[in-house]
mmCIF file of N, CA and C in Angstrom:
data_model
loop_
_atom_site.group_PDB
_atom_site.id
_atom_site.type_symbol
_atom_site.label_atom_id
_atom_site.label_comp_id
_atom_site.label_asym_id
_atom_site.label_seq_id
_atom_site.Cartn_x
_atom_site.Cartn_y
_atom_site.Cartn_z
ATOM 1 N N UNK A 1 -117.201 92.583 -28.371
ATOM 2 C CA UNK A 1 -117.234 92.066 -27.028
ATOM 3 C C UNK A 1 -117.795 90.651 -26.990
ATOM 4 N N UNK A 2 -118.668 90.338 -27.920
ATOM 5 C CA UNK A 2 -119.284 89.011 -27.887
ATOM 6 C C UNK A 2 -118.262 87.918 -28.183
ATOM 7 N N UNK A 3 -117.232 88.242 -28.961
ATOM 8 C CA UNK A 3 -116.215 87.228 -29.263
ATOM 9 C C UNK A 3 -115.414 86.894 -28.006
ATOM 10 N N UNK A 4 -115.207 87.869 -27.131
ATOM 11 C CA UNK A 4 -114.501 87.604 -25.883
ATOM 12 C C UNK A 4 -115.339 86.706 -24.985
ATOM 13 N N UNK A 5 -116.622 86.962 -24.928
ATOM 14 C CA UNK A 5 -117.492 86.134 -24.092
ATOM 15 C C UNK A 5 -117.528 84.712 -24.635
ATOM 16 N N UNK A 6 -117.547 84.587 -25.941
ATOM 17 C CA UNK A 6 -117.555 83.261 -26.546
ATOM 18 C C UNK A 6 -116.271 82.511 -26.268
ATOM 19 N N UNK A 7 -115.166 83.232 -26.350
ATOM 20 C CA UNK A 7 -113.870 82.625 -26.083
ATOM 21 C C UNK A 7 -113.781 82.185 -24.629
ATOM 22 N N UNK A 8 -114.229 83.029 -23.722
ATOM 23 C CA UNK A 8 -114.213 82.686 -22.306
ATOM 24 C C UNK A 8 -115.136 81.508 -22.031
ATOM 25 N N UNK A 9 -116.261 81.461 -22.718
ATOM 26 C CA UNK A 9 -117.201 80.361 -22.527
ATOM 27 C C UNK A 9 -116.586 79.049 -23.020
ATOM 28 N N UNK A 10 -115.879 79.088 -24.156
ATOM 29 C CA UNK A 10 -115.226 77.881 -24.668
ATOM 30 C C UNK A 10 -114.146 77.393 -23.708
ATOM 31 N N UNK A 11 -113.371 78.314 -23.160
ATOM 32 C CA UNK A 11 -112.333 77.927 -22.209
ATOM 33 C C UNK A 11 -112.954 77.346 -20.950
ATOM 34 N N UNK A 12 -114.037 77.936 -20.512
ATOM 35 C CA UNK A 12 -114.713 77.444 -19.317
ATOM 36 C C UNK A 12 -115.270 76.040 -19.549
ATOM 37 N N UNK A 13 -115.867 75.824 -20.707
ATOM 38 C CA UNK A 13 -116.398 74.491 -21.008
ATOM 39 C C UNK A 13 -115.286 73.457 -21.115
ATOM 40 N N UNK A 14 -114.172 73.850 -21.702
ATOM 41 C CA UNK A 14 -113.045 72.943 -21.813
ATOM 42 C C UNK A 14 -112.520 72.579 -20.425
ATOM 43 N N UNK A 15 -112.439 73.561 -19.530
ATOM 44 C CA UNK A 15 -111.996 73.320 -18.167
ATOM 45 C C UNK A 15 -112.975 72.417 -17.436
ATOM 46 N N UNK A 16 -114.262 72.691 -17.589
ATOM 47 C CA UNK A 16 -115.272 71.863 -16.924
ATOM 48 C C UNK A 16 -115.206 70.415 -17.397
ATOM 49 N N UNK A 17 -114.873 70.209 -18.651
ATOM 50 C CA UNK A 17 -114.758 68.849 -19.164
ATOM 51 C C UNK A 17 -113.531 68.130 -18.634
ATOM 52 N N UNK A 18 -112.485 68.874 -18.338
ATOM 53 C CA UNK A 18 -111.232 68.266 -17.879
ATOM 54 C C UNK A 18 -111.142 68.121 -16.369
ATOM 55 N N UNK A 19 -112.024 68.734 -15.629
ATOM 56 C CA UNK A 19 -111.890 68.755 -14.173
ATOM 57 C C UNK A 19 -112.007 67.355 -13.567
ATOM 58 N N UNK A 20 -112.759 66.478 -14.197
ATOM 59 C CA UNK A 20 -112.923 65.126 -13.656
ATOM 60 C C UNK A 20 -111.800 64.187 -14.097
ATOM 61 N N UNK A 21 -110.940 64.644 -14.965
ATOM 62 C CA UNK A 21 -109.855 63.803 -15.479
ATOM 63 C C UNK A 21 -108.554 64.025 -14.719
ATOM 64 N N UNK A 22 -108.615 64.712 -13.606
ATOM 65 C CA UNK A 22 -107.409 65.056 -12.858
ATOM 66 C C UNK A 22 -106.670 63.793 -12.418
ATOM 67 N N UNK A 23 -105.387 63.745 -12.711
ATOM 68 C CA UNK A 23 -104.562 62.604 -12.341
ATOM 69 C C UNK A 23 -104.563 61.493 -13.369
ATOM 70 N N UNK A 24 -105.379 61.575 -14.387
ATOM 71 C CA UNK A 24 -105.449 60.553 -15.421
ATOM 72 C C UNK A 24 -104.906 61.084 -16.740
ATOM 73 N N UNK A 25 -103.754 61.690 -16.669
ATOM 74 C CA UNK A 25 -103.169 62.300 -17.858
ATOM 75 C C UNK A 25 -102.499 61.222 -18.689
ATOM 76 N N UNK A 26 -102.724 61.261 -19.977
ATOM 77 C CA UNK A 26 -102.081 60.313 -20.888
ATOM 78 C C UNK A 26 -100.601 60.623 -20.974
ATOM 79 N N UNK A 27 -99.815 59.582 -21.140
ATOM 80 C CA UNK A 27 -98.396 59.795 -21.365
ATOM 81 C C UNK A 27 -98.216 60.380 -22.749
ATOM 82 N N UNK A 28 -97.274 61.263 -22.874
ATOM 83 C CA UNK A 28 -97.058 61.892 -24.166
ATOM 84 C C UNK A 28 -96.469 60.883 -25.144
ATOM 85 N N UNK A 29 -96.597 61.164 -26.404
ATOM 86 C CA UNK A 29 -96.096 60.263 -27.428
ATOM 87 C C UNK A 29 -94.595 60.447 -27.646
ATOM 88 N N UNK A 30 -94.010 61.418 -26.942
ATOM 89 C CA UNK A 30 -92.575 61.649 -27.082
ATOM 90 C C UNK A 30 -91.810 60.498 -26.443
ATOM 91 N N UNK A 31 -90.584 60.321 -26.891
ATOM 92 C CA UNK A 31 -89.729 59.284 -26.330
ATOM 93 C C UNK A 31 -89.387 59.642 -24.890
ATOM 94 N N UNK A 32 -89.091 58.612 -24.116
ATOM 95 C CA UNK A 32 -88.679 58.854 -22.750
ATOM 96 C C UNK A 32 -87.341 59.582 -22.756
ATOM 97 N N UNK A 33 -87.053 60.216 -21.645
ATOM 98 C CA UNK A 33 -85.794 60.950 -21.569
ATOM 99 C C UNK A 33 -84.638 59.988 -21.744
ATOM 100 N N UNK A 34 -83.733 60.368 -22.574
ATOM 101 C CA UNK A 34 -82.540 59.580 -22.764
ATOM 102 C C UNK A 34 -81.364 60.402 -22.293
ATOM 103 N N UNK A 35 -80.272 59.721 -22.037
ATOM 104 C CA UNK A 35 -79.094 60.416 -21.576
ATOM 105 C C UNK A 35 -78.613 61.379 -22.648
ATOM 106 N N UNK A 36 -78.278 62.594 -22.230
ATOM 107 C CA UNK A 36 -77.730 63.540 -23.182
ATOM 108 C C UNK A 36 -76.244 63.252 -23.397
ATOM 109 N N UNK A 37 -75.624 62.612 -22.398
ATOM 110 C CA UNK A 37 -74.223 62.221 -22.508
ATOM 111 C C UNK A 37 -74.178 60.703 -22.416
ATOM 112 N N UNK A 38 -73.479 60.101 -23.322
ATOM 113 C CA UNK A 38 -73.396 58.645 -23.328
ATOM 114 C C UNK A 38 -72.649 58.117 -22.114
ATOM 115 N N UNK A 39 -72.899 56.883 -21.747
ATOM 116 C CA UNK A 39 -72.234 56.315 -20.574
ATOM 117 C C UNK A 39 -70.714 56.219 -20.741
ATOM 118 N N UNK A 40 -70.236 56.042 -21.964
ATOM 119 C CA UNK A 40 -68.796 55.963 -22.192
ATOM 120 C C UNK A 40 -68.148 57.320 -21.938
ATOM 121 N N UNK A 41 -68.763 58.373 -22.404
ATOM 122 C CA UNK A 41 -68.233 59.720 -22.194
ATOM 123 C C UNK A 41 -68.268 60.070 -20.706
ATOM 124 N N UNK A 42 -69.346 59.700 -20.036
ATOM 125 C CA UNK A 42 -69.459 59.960 -18.605
ATOM 126 C C UNK A 42 -68.384 59.195 -17.829
ATOM 127 N N UNK A 43 -68.152 57.939 -18.182
ATOM 128 C CA UNK A 43 -67.118 57.135 -17.523
ATOM 129 C C UNK A 43 -65.734 57.744 -17.759
ATOM 130 N N UNK A 44 -65.466 58.202 -18.970
ATOM 131 C CA UNK A 44 -64.181 58.833 -19.280
ATOM 132 C C UNK A 44 -63.991 60.109 -18.463
ATOM 133 N N UNK A 45 -65.031 60.908 -18.371
ATOM 134 C CA UNK A 45 -64.971 62.150 -17.597
ATOM 135 C C UNK A 45 -64.684 61.852 -16.131
ATOM 136 N N UNK A 46 -65.381 60.881 -15.562
ATOM 137 C CA UNK A 46 -65.144 60.513 -14.168
ATOM 138 C C UNK A 46 -63.728 59.971 -13.973
ATOM 139 N N UNK A 47 -63.247 59.175 -14.925
ATOM 140 C CA UNK A 47 -61.884 58.650 -14.857
ATOM 141 C C UNK A 47 -60.864 59.787 -14.823
ATOM 142 N N UNK A 48 -61.042 60.772 -15.665
ATOM 143 C CA UNK A 48 -60.109 61.895 -15.725
ATOM 144 C C UNK A 48 -60.162 62.711 -14.438
ATOM 145 N N UNK A 49 -61.362 62.999 -13.955
ATOM 146 C CA UNK A 49 -61.499 63.835 -12.755
ATOM 147 C C UNK A 49 -60.966 63.115 -11.528
ATOM 148 N N UNK A 50 -61.411 61.882 -11.324
ATOM 149 C CA UNK A 50 -60.975 61.126 -10.147
ATOM 150 C C UNK A 50 -59.482 60.813 -10.242
ATOM 151 N N UNK A 51 -59.016 60.431 -11.418
ATOM 152 C CA UNK A 51 -57.600 60.126 -11.593
ATOM 153 C C UNK A 51 -56.712 61.325 -11.331
ATOM 154 N N UNK A 52 -57.093 62.477 -11.823
ATOM 155 C CA UNK A 52 -56.269 63.666 -11.608
ATOM 156 C C UNK A 52 -56.270 64.069 -10.135
ATOM 157 N N UNK A 53 -57.396 63.919 -9.478
ATOM 158 C CA UNK A 53 -57.427 64.264 -8.052
ATOM 159 C C UNK A 53 -56.577 63.289 -7.245
ATOM 160 N N UNK A 54 -56.600 61.994 -7.589
ATOM 161 C CA UNK A 54 -55.754 61.019 -6.898
ATOM 162 C C UNK A 54 -54.280 61.305 -7.137
ATOM 163 N N UNK A 55 -53.921 61.638 -8.355
ATOM 164 C CA UNK A 55 -52.528 61.971 -8.645
ATOM 165 C C UNK A 55 -52.076 63.207 -7.873
ATOM 166 N N UNK A 56 -52.955 64.180 -7.748
ATOM 167 C CA UNK A 56 -52.615 65.390 -6.999
ATOM 168 C C UNK A 56 -52.416 65.062 -5.524
ATOM 169 N N UNK A 57 -53.260 64.210 -4.966
ATOM 170 C CA UNK A 57 -53.128 63.820 -3.560
ATOM 171 C C UNK A 57 -51.816 63.072 -3.343
ATOM 172 N N UNK A 58 -51.492 62.157 -4.247
ATOM 173 C CA UNK A 58 -50.237 61.404 -4.129
ATOM 174 C C UNK A 58 -49.040 62.333 -4.241
ATOM 175 N N UNK A 59 -49.090 63.261 -5.173
ATOM 176 C CA UNK A 59 -47.992 64.208 -5.376
ATOM 177 C C UNK A 59 -47.796 65.087 -4.130
ATOM 178 N N UNK A 60 -48.888 65.545 -3.538
ATOM 179 C CA UNK A 60 -48.784 66.373 -2.337
ATOM 180 C C UNK A 60 -48.262 65.564 -1.156
ATOM 181 N N UNK A 61 -48.654 64.299 -1.060
ATOM 182 C CA UNK A 61 -48.179 63.459 0.031
ATOM 183 C C UNK A 61 -46.678 63.205 -0.097
ATOM 184 N N UNK A 62 -46.177 63.088 -1.310
ATOM 185 C CA UNK A 62 -44.750 62.829 -1.514
ATOM 186 C C UNK A 62 -43.905 64.063 -1.205
ATOM 187 N N UNK A 63 -44.379 65.237 -1.586
ATOM 188 C CA UNK A 63 -43.614 66.462 -1.365
ATOM 189 C C UNK A 63 -43.810 66.999 0.040
ATOM 190 N N UNK A 64 -44.920 66.703 0.664
ATOM 191 C CA UNK A 64 -45.172 67.162 2.025
ATOM 192 C C UNK A 64 -45.588 68.617 2.122
ATOM 193 N N UNK A 65 -45.863 69.251 1.008
ATOM 194 C CA UNK A 65 -46.290 70.647 1.038
ATOM 195 C C UNK A 65 -47.747 70.752 0.634
ATOM 196 N N UNK A 66 -48.410 71.738 1.209
ATOM 197 C CA UNK A 66 -49.811 71.993 0.863
ATOM 198 C C UNK A 66 -49.854 73.291 0.078
ATOM 199 N N UNK A 67 -50.300 73.187 -1.159
ATOM 200 C CA UNK A 67 -50.403 74.377 -2.008
ATOM 201 C C UNK A 67 -51.830 74.883 -1.995
ATOM 202 N N UNK A 68 -52.000 76.169 -2.082
ATOM 203 C CA UNK A 68 -53.337 76.762 -2.069
ATOM 204 C C UNK A 68 -53.900 76.773 -3.382
#
């Protein structure tokens, strides 16, 4: 049982030491977030999606029918 009290005491002391540091957290040493998808791939994806939707709109306007 004494090991539990010691562990709880260590955690409590660690918390008491950190309570005054609130809001002053160091930035991590990890790199900043980078894009998971490159800008070229994203541009290509947008080109395909927007282009296909425009072609579909033009095709529907020419035929005059609305498909579900």
